[in-house]
XYZ file of C-alpha atoms in Angstrom:
316
model
C -0.743 -6.086 19.322
C 0.397 -4.139 22.559
C 3.602 -2.550 20.684
C 1.492 -2.153 17.834
C -0.959 -0.297 19.667
C 1.514 1.908 21.710
C 3.445 2.920 18.146
C 0.377 3.614 16.462
C -1.280 6.111 19.354
C 2.222 7.485 19.703
C 1.874 8.635 16.007
C -1.716 9.976 16.420
C -0.495 12.012 19.209
C 2.546 13.335 16.868
C -0.265 14.278 14.202
C -2.259 16.183 16.685
C 0.507 18.601 17.305
C 0.356 19.507 13.416
C -3.262 19.488 13.011
C -3.653 23.015 11.786
C -1.882 22.055 8.715
C -4.061 19.228 7.928
C -7.094 21.319 8.664
C -5.953 23.978 5.932
C -4.335 21.719 3.505
C -0.800 22.895 4.001
C 1.752 20.935 5.438
C 5.489 21.285 6.085
C 7.965 20.092 3.394
C 11.056 17.776 4.169
C 13.955 17.743 1.481
C 14.420 14.419 -0.117
C 17.574 14.459 1.456
C 17.517 13.219 4.929
C 18.372 15.518 7.761
C 17.709 18.819 5.687
C 14.327 20.655 6.169
C 12.654 23.233 3.926
C 10.862 25.992 5.623
C 8.229 26.059 2.624
C 4.705 25.312 2.965
C 3.256 23.075 0.219
C -0.382 22.825 -0.624
C -2.612 20.202 -2.216
C -1.909 19.160 -5.258
C -4.281 21.097 -7.888
C -4.197 17.883 -10.389
C -6.932 16.219 -8.629
C -10.317 16.565 -7.458
C -11.766 16.656 -4.043
C -12.286 13.255 -2.259
C -15.535 11.362 -2.240
C -16.943 8.654 -0.248
C -18.351 5.875 -2.731
C -19.713 3.469 0.309
C -18.597 2.237 3.427
C -17.479 -1.228 4.146
C -20.212 -2.568 6.831
C -19.095 -6.030 6.495
C -18.394 -7.441 9.992
C -15.456 -9.821 8.148
C -13.596 -6.537 7.190
C -12.371 -4.947 10.317
C -8.991 -3.875 9.440
C -8.544 -2.907 5.675
C -5.091 -2.838 6.034
C -4.235 -3.286 2.194
C -6.140 -2.445 -1.072
C -5.859 -2.837 -5.018
C -7.600 -2.641 -7.882
C -8.087 -5.589 -9.949
C -6.554 -5.987 -13.539
C -8.867 -9.037 -14.115
C -12.151 -8.342 -12.626
C -13.783 -4.858 -13.420
C -15.098 -2.752 -10.528
C -13.243 -5.102 -8.323
C -11.040 -4.333 -5.539
C -9.068 -6.716 -3.214
C -8.584 -6.220 0.420
C -7.433 -7.999 3.597
C -7.235 -7.629 7.403
C -4.102 -6.764 9.660
C -2.160 -9.258 12.031
C -4.441 -11.602 14.292
C -6.676 -12.268 11.607
C -7.268 -15.424 9.386
C -5.745 -15.682 5.505
C -8.652 -14.423 3.847
C -8.613 -11.959 1.153
C -11.945 -9.816 0.174
C -13.773 -8.816 -3.092
C -15.788 -5.589 -3.042
C -17.269 -3.635 -5.436
C -17.346 0.164 -5.824
C -20.020 0.759 -3.458
C -17.755 -1.028 -0.718
C -20.019 -3.930 -0.615
C -18.510 -7.469 -0.035
C -18.732 -9.722 -2.605
C -16.514 -12.546 -2.225
C -14.074 -14.029 0.424
C -11.451 -16.409 -0.509
C -9.041 -18.280 1.988
C -5.564 -18.353 0.731
C -4.077 -21.785 0.689
C -0.743 -22.163 1.852
C -0.378 -18.620 3.713
C -0.321 -17.660 7.013
C -1.418 -14.082 8.318
C 1.362 -13.436 10.852
C 1.381 -9.625 9.955
C -0.236 -8.982 6.448
C 0.052 -5.035 5.678
C -0.455 -4.626 1.778
C -1.482 -6.498 -1.313
C -0.163 -5.527 -4.923
C -1.258 -7.173 -8.261
C 0.060 -8.129 -11.558
C -1.401 -8.924 -15.179
C 1.227 -10.559 -17.166
C 1.595 -10.681 -21.079
C -0.362 -13.974 -20.953
C -3.314 -12.065 -19.216
C -3.323 -13.649 -16.414
C -3.538 -11.922 -12.895
C -1.683 -12.240 -9.565
C -2.085 -10.887 -6.033
C 0.777 -10.422 -4.228
C 0.284 -10.441 -0.446
C 2.881 -8.562 1.907
C 3.273 -10.477 5.388
C 5.754 -7.575 5.614
C 4.539 -5.946 9.357
C 7.403 -6.453 12.015
C 6.503 -3.964 14.796
C 8.588 -5.423 17.380
C 11.631 -6.256 14.998
C 11.325 -9.872 15.865
C 11.344 -11.378 12.756
C 14.217 -12.131 10.904
C 12.360 -13.504 7.403
C 9.299 -12.194 5.924
C 7.099 -13.339 3.096
C 5.304 -11.953 0.112
C 2.793 -14.448 -0.894
C 2.072 -14.875 -5.067
C -1.360 -16.109 -5.771
C -3.401 -16.526 -8.789
C -6.515 -13.953 -8.747
C -9.649 -15.668 -8.160
C -12.657 -15.017 -10.886
C -15.254 -12.967 -9.169
C -18.470 -14.162 -10.752
C -21.496 -12.999 -8.621
C -22.020 -12.194 -4.807
C -20.666 -15.377 -3.491
C -21.941 -16.037 0.130
C -20.069 -19.274 0.942
C -16.289 -19.055 1.851
C -13.941 -20.177 -1.439
C -10.505 -20.981 -1.560
C -7.685 -19.856 -3.642
C -5.317 -21.944 -5.628
C -2.159 -22.697 -3.368
C 0.372 -19.387 -2.850
C 3.742 -19.456 -3.619
C 5.923 -17.911 -0.441
C 8.536 -15.571 -1.610
C 10.888 -15.322 1.485
C 13.292 -12.361 2.211
C 15.313 -10.934 4.710
C 16.587 -7.215 5.118
C 20.637 -6.744 4.258
C 21.307 -5.477 7.591
C 18.546 -4.661 10.729
C 15.311 -5.878 10.551
C 12.798 -3.560 9.615
C 8.879 -3.052 9.762
C 7.332 -2.128 6.794
C 3.418 -1.416 5.371
C 4.245 -0.886 1.761
C 4.722 -3.488 -1.003
C 4.868 -2.210 -4.733
C 5.348 -4.466 -7.915
C 6.598 -3.278 -11.035
C 4.139 -4.334 -13.952
C 6.677 -5.175 -16.301
C 9.406 -6.474 -14.904
C 7.997 -8.299 -11.207
C 10.428 -6.305 -9.380
C 9.085 -6.033 -5.794
C 9.526 -2.896 -3.811
C 9.313 -2.945 0.294
C 9.139 0.443 1.610
C 9.956 0.587 5.219
C 7.857 2.592 8.188
C 9.853 5.110 10.284
C 8.972 7.444 12.998
C 12.538 9.364 12.585
C 13.819 9.929 9.286
C 13.174 9.131 5.729
C 11.629 5.535 4.736
C 14.110 2.970 3.254
C 13.322 1.838 -0.361
C 14.197 -1.859 -0.911
C 14.146 -3.825 -3.907
C 14.009 -7.631 -4.904
C 14.380 -8.756 -8.509
C 14.941 -12.252 -9.749
C 13.590 -13.802 -6.730
C 13.456 -17.240 -6.052
C 10.854 -19.151 -4.318
C 13.157 -22.236 -2.992
C 15.155 -19.991 -0.887
C 15.752 -17.002 1.141
C 16.013 -13.714 -0.844
C 18.051 -10.821 0.603
C 16.560 -7.459 -0.340
C 18.608 -4.720 -1.762
C 18.650 -1.079 -0.416
C 18.233 1.331 -3.407
C 17.535 4.546 -1.442
C 15.325 6.837 0.950
C 12.119 8.715 0.490
C 10.880 11.364 2.436
C 7.306 12.305 2.507
C 6.308 16.050 2.948
C 4.806 15.598 6.333
C 5.788 14.790 10.030
C 6.887 12.014 10.410
C 8.430 11.898 6.951
C 8.866 8.163 6.723
C 5.341 6.938 8.107
C 4.728 5.212 4.915
C 1.479 2.929 5.276
C 0.492 1.553 1.871
C 1.251 2.068 -1.493
C 0.741 1.308 -5.492
C 2.420 1.525 -8.571
C 0.307 2.762 -11.721
C -0.627 -0.019 -14.771
C 1.809 1.384 -16.927
C 4.417 2.294 -14.313
C 4.757 5.941 -14.773
C 3.529 6.589 -11.001
C 3.651 5.557 -7.662
C 1.043 6.548 -5.068
C 2.166 6.264 -1.406
C 0.137 7.436 1.817
C 0.418 7.725 5.629
C -2.353 7.840 7.957
C -3.552 11.273 6.856
C -2.981 11.738 3.179
C -1.524 10.534 -0.364
C 1.820 11.537 -2.073
C 2.348 10.940 -5.622
C 5.794 10.553 -7.271
C 6.285 10.634 -11.348
C 8.493 9.145 -13.564
C 10.446 11.611 -15.401
C 9.969 11.281 -19.116
C 13.787 11.104 -20.111
C 14.275 8.443 -17.559
C 16.237 5.650 -18.764
C 15.273 2.984 -15.737
C 12.120 2.957 -13.378
C 14.353 3.529 -10.107
C 14.796 7.039 -11.295
C 11.267 7.938 -9.917
C 12.468 8.056 -6.236
C 14.143 11.249 -7.272
C 10.679 13.174 -7.628
C 9.235 15.522 -5.258
C 6.095 13.874 -3.814
C 2.961 15.910 -4.550
C 0.406 16.060 -1.550
C -3.283 14.445 -2.499
C -5.907 15.136 -0.057
C -7.671 12.057 0.888
C -10.530 13.340 3.359
C -11.177 11.771 6.406
C -9.719 8.271 7.252
C -9.880 7.297 11.032
C -6.592 5.337 10.604
C -5.524 5.388 6.492
C -3.327 2.340 5.837
C -4.305 1.197 2.307
C -4.264 3.120 -1.094
C -4.265 1.965 -4.735
C -4.577 3.454 -8.248
C -7.693 2.897 -10.603
C -6.779 0.338 -13.439
C -6.421 3.349 -16.047
C -4.544 5.502 -13.240
C -6.862 7.950 -13.318
C -8.213 7.640 -9.775
C -6.689 7.011 -6.674
C -8.801 4.833 -3.891
C -7.973 4.452 -0.326
C -9.441 2.867 2.811
C -9.072 2.956 6.678
C -8.091 0.333 9.091
C -11.096 0.511 11.296
C -14.337 -1.125 10.957
C -17.058 0.741 9.023
C -14.098 2.123 6.868
C -15.231 4.347 3.780
C -13.980 3.455 0.430
C -12.615 7.023 -0.756
C -12.267 8.026 -4.391
C -10.042 10.859 -5.372
C -10.212 11.431 -9.434
C -7.520 13.356 -11.675
C -8.701 16.191 -13.223
C -9.061 16.038 -16.930
């Protein structure tokens, strides 16, 4: 936890040096090729409305909203969870940021949960994928994504409930140990993507296809991505739209969207797109972001007590 605190404080110092850019909505733009920097200034995307606070997460149970995803099987429900040092619980909140249910994830351990993703399969079944992928000290060689059937949220449930037993998808990186806070899942192929968090240089893009639960899987590095920000690889969360055409990413301050080209032959061509910057408003330590189920809005929270639930709608 000490290493985590030091590293995050270091990040805030870096961002403080560039507060003028955050205040004006302008940012230094970095090339998608590592090592190459553009001198151009890029403003916030004009395709989105201004951020709006829908509510405040006042529940004392949710102190570090480290991941966020919109349910595909429970209308107007979001799933979130706490960071490392907390219990293996997931929390359902509504659009007013009110806690409406708490579930213990059976068969799972919260070593350093950093992000959550969701999938609705062809049979209409919904599953949550919880990324135990944080590795601040780089001591962990094997990390885990837990897959669990999404619970049904009926009413505001006061008592603690339990999920079905989670399935562990264990993996390692192909070379060096990495730290990551961004977990994505493709809505059709079920391919998993882990995007690393870096202070110096572009973030790594790692993919896991045809994964097994009976063995430790090895990620495949398929490229790098650079945000138009400083630092340019400091990814803290992300999500893939339900139709698989867009990816939303975030760092501590803003969101960044990349779009699949219309003539693309496969999904991984999306990583070639230049990220556009989306204003998220004030977040004390922003680490969680997701799309609405229809992709027409973005939602974000902060990893601090009394976090706002922020909505940014796409302009029609």
